[in-house]
Coordinates of C-alpha atoms in Angstrom, one line a residue:
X58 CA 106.2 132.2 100.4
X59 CA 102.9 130.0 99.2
X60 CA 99.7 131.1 99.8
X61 CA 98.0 128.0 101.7
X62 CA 97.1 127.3 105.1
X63 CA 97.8 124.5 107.0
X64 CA 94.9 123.2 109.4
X65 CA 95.6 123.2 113.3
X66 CA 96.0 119.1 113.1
X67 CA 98.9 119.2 110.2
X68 CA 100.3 122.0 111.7
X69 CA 100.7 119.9 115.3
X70 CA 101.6 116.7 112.5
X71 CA 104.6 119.3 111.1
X72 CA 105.7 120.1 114.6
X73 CA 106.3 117.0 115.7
X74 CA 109.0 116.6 112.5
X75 CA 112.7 116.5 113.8
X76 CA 114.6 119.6 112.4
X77 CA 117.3 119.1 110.0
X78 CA 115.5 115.7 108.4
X79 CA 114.5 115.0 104.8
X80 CA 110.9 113.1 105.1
X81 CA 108.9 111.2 102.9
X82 CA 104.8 112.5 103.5
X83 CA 102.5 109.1 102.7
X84 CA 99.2 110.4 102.0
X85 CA 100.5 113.6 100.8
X86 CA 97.0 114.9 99.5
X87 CA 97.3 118.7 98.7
X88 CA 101.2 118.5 99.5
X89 CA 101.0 121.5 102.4
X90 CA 102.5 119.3 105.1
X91 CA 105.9 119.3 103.0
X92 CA 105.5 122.9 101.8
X93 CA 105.0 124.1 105.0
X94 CA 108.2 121.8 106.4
X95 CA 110.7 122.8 103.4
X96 CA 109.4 126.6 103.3
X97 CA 109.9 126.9 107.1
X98 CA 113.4 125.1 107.0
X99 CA 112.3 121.7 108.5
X100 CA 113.4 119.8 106.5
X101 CA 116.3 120.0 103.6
X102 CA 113.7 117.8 100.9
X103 CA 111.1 116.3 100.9
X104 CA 109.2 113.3 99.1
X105 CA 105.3 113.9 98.9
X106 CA 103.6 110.4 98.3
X107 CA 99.9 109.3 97.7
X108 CA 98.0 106.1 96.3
X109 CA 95.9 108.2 94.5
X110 CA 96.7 110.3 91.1
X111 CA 94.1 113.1 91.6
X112 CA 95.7 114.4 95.2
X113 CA 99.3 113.5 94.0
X114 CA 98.7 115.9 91.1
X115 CA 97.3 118.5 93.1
X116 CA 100.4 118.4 95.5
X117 CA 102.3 119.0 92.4
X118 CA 100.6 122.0 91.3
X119 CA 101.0 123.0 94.3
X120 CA 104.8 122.7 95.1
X121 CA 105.5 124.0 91.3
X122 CA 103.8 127.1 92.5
X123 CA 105.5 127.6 95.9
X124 CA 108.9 127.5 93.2
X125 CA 109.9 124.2 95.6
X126 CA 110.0 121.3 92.7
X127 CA 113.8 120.8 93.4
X128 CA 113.1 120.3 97.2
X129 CA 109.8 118.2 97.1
X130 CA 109.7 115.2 95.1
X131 CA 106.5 114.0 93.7
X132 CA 105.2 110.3 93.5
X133 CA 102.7 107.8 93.0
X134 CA 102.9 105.3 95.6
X135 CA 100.9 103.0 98.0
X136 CA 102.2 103.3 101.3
X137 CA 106.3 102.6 101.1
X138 CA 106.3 101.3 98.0
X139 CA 107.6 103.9 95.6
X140 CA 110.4 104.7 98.4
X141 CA 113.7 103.7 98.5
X142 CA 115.5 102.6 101.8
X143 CA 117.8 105.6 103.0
X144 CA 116.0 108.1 100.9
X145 CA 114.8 109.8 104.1
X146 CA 115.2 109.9 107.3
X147 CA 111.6 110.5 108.4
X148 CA 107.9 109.0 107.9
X149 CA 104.8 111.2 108.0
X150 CA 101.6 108.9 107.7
X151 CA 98.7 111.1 109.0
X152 CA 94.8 111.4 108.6
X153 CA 94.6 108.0 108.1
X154 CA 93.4 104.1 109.8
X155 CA 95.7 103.2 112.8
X156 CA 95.4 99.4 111.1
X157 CA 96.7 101.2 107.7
X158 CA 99.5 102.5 108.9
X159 CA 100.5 99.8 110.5
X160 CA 100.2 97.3 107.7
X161 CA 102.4 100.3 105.8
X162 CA 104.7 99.5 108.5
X163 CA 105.1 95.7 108.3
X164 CA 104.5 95.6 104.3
X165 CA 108.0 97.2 104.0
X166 CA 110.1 96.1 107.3
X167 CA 113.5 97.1 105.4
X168 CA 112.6 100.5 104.2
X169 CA 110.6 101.3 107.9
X170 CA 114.6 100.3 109.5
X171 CA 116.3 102.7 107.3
X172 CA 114.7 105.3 108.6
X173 CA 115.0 106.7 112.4
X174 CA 111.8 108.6 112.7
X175 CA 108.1 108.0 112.2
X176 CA 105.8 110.8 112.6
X177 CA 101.8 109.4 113.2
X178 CA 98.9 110.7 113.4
X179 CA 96.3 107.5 113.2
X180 CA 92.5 108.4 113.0
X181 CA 91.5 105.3 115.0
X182 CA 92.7 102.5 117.2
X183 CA 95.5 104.6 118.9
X184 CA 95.5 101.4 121.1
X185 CA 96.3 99.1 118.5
X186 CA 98.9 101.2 116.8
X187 CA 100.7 102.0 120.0
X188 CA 101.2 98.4 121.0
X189 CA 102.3 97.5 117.9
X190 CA 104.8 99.8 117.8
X191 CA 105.9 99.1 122.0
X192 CA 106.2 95.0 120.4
X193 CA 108.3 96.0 118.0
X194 CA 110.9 97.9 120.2
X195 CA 110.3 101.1 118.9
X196 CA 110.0 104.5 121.3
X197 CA 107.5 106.9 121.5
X198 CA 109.4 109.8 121.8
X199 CA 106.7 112.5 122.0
X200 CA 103.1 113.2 121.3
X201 CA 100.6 115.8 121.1
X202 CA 97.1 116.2 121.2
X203 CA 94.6 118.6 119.5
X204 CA 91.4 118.7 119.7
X205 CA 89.6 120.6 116.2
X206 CA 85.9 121.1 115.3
X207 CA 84.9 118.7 117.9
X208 CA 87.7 116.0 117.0
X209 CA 90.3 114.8 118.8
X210 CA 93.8 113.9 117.3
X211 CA 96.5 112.4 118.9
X212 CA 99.7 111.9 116.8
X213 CA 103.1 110.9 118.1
X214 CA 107.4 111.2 117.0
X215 CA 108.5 107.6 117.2
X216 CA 111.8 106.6 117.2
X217 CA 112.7 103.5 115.1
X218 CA 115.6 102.3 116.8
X219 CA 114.8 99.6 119.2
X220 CA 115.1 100.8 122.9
X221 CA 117.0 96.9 123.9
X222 CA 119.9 96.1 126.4
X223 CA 122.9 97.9 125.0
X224 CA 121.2 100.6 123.2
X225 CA 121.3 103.3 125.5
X226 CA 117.6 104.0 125.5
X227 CA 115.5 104.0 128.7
X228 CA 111.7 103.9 127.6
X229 CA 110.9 104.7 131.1
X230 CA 112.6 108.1 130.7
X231 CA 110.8 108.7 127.8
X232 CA 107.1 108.2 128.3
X233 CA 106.8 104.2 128.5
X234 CA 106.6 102.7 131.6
X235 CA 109.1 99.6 132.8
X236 CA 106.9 96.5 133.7
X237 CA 109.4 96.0 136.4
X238 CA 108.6 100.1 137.6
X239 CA 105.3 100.7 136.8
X240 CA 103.4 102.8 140.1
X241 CA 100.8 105.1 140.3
X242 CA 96.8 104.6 140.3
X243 CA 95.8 100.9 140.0
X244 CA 92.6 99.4 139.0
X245 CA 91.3 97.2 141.2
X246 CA 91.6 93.9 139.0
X247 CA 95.6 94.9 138.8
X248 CA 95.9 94.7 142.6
X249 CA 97.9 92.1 144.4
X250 CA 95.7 89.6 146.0
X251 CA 96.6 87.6 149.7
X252 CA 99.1 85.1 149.0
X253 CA 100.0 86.6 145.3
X254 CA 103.7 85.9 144.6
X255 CA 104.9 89.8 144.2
X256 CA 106.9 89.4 141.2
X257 CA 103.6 87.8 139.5
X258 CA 101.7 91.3 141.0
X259 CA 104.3 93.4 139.7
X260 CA 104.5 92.7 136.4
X261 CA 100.4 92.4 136.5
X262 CA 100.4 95.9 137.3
X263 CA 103.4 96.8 135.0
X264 CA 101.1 95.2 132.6
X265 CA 97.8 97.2 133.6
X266 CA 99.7 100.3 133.1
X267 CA 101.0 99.6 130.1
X268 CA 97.3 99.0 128.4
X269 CA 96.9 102.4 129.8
X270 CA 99.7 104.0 127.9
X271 CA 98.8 102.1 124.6
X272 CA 95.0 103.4 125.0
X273 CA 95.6 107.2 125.7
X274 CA 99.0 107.8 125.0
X275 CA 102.6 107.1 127.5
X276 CA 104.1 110.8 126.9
X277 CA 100.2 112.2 127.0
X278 CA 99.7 111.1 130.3
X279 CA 103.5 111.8 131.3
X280 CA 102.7 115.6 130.5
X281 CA 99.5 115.8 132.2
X282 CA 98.6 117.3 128.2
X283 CA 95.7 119.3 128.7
X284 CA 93.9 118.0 125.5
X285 CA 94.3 114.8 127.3
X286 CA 92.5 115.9 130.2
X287 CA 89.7 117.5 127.9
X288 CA 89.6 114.1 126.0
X289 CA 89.0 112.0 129.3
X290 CA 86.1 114.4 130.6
X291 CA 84.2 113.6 127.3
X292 CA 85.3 110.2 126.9
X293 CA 84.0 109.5 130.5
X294 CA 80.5 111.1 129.8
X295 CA 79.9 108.8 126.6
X296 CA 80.6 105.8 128.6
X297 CA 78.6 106.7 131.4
X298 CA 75.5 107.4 128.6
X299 CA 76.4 104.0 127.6
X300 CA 76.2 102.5 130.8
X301 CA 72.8 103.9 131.5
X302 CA 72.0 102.1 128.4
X303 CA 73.2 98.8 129.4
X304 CA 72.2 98.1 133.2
X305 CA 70.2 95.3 131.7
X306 CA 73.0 93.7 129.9
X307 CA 75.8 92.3 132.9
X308 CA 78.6 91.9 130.5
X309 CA 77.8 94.7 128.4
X310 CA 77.6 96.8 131.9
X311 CA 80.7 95.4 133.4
X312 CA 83.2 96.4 129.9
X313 CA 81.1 99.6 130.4
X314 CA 82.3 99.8 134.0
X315 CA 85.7 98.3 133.5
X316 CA 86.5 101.3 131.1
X317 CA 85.1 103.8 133.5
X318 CA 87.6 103.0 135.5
X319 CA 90.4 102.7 133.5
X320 CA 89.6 106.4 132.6
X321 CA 89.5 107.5 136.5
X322 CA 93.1 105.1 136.9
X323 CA 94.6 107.4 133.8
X324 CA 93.1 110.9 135.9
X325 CA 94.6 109.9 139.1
X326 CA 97.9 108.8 137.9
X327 CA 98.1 112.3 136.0
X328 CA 97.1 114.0 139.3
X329 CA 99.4 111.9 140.9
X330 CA 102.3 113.3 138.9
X331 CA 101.1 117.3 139.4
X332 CA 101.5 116.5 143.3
X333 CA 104.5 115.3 143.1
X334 CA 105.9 118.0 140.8
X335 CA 104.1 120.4 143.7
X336 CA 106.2 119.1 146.6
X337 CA 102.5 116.8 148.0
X338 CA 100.4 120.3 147.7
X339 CA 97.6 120.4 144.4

């Protein structure tokens, strides 16, 4: 076995990796991730990719002395490009922008559909990267949360197969909530108004929740993830330091506000689930 260690975020990133899979690591940088994945019997092979020559080197030195140059394959490569559709079955793309990975994603649409997972662990607009991947039919199968010298990091399993009619997929079932099905805590603007045609107020609220998932994360919220929780206590505190900051400022104030409650809607909805799972008792 190698002498390295792997942190607590790319050991959560590693986790989240199907068993059985070969997997292509973008952004390998030291090359631990796939190490760790072929040492542990993750994954059958493995190709460890970065943009950058000094890291993809390093990785090398690295799997040569873990004895593992037959498993892991070594390569130069920004984003998909040095990868060839059907070499693996898996995408790792962590510690990096959620806008990068998604212009990864859309630079190579053939080589994303030959694969079936995508493992992501975006450093920023988990939002952005979530809807995304929603619009384009793919299912977030499961996610984690860790939260690391005063970080937190969400990541997520997505699967690429898209979750249409016919396909045998049920995105409700899975974390991602139906706009035809959405319940649960409501924000006030989502609310059905006198005289609102329902299906309109439905889908308004399917909608609402949905912007809820795509900010802190369907499965997440689904699991009541206690990192989650953690992240929501904090996250509330900053914005009501902002807000103090802003009473001056009405449209500053009311995004301020807004957000606020969009934190308290994602709290009650996860409470909502523990009283349920409780038979109505906390």
């Amino acid at each position: 076995m190698s002498n390295y260690h792997l942190s607590d975020r790319m050991a959560a990133v590693a986790g989240l990796v199907p068993a059985g899979v070969t997997a292509c690591d973008i952004g390998c940088d030291h090359g631990f991730v796939a190490i760790h994945l072929v040492e542990a019997g993750v994954c059958p092979g493995m190709i460890a990719m970065d943009i950058n020559k000094g890291p993809l080197l390093r990785a090398k030195e690295h799997i040569e002395s873990a004895g593992l140059s037959t498993y892991i394959d070594t390569r130069l490569s920004d984003g998909l490009e040095a990868f060839e559709a059907g070499e693996a079955e898996c995408m790792i793309a962590a510690g990096m922008g959620g806008r990068l990975i998604v212009k990864i994603l859309s630079d190579y649409p053939e080589k994303v559909k030959s694969l079936r997972y995508l493992v992501l662990q975006p450093q920023s607009e988990l939002s952005f990267v979530r809807g995304c991947l929603r619009r384009q039919g793919f299912v977030i199968r499961k996610e984690d949360m860790i939260l690391e010298d005063g970080k937190f990091y969400p990541m997520m399993l997505v699967e690429t197969e898209t979750c249409g009619e016919g396909s045998g997929k049920n995105p409700e079932r899975n974390g991602q909530t139906s706009r035809k099905k959405a319940t649960g805590a409501e924000h006030e603007s989502s609310r059905c108004d006198p005289g609102e045609d329902p299906g309109a107020a439905s889908d308004r609220r399917a909608a609402y929740r949905e912007s809820l998932e795509d900010e802190f994360g369907p499965c997440l919220i689904r699991d009541n993830h206690p990192v989650l929780l953690q992240y929501l206590d904090w996250w509330e505190g900053q914005q009501n330091k902002i807000l103090r900051e802003v009473l001056a400022y009405p449209e500053r104030r009311r995004q301020v506000e807004e957000e606020i409650d969009r934190i308290r809607d994602v709290r009650g909805i996860m409470k909502e689930k523990v009283v349920q799972e409780n038979g109505g008792y906390v």
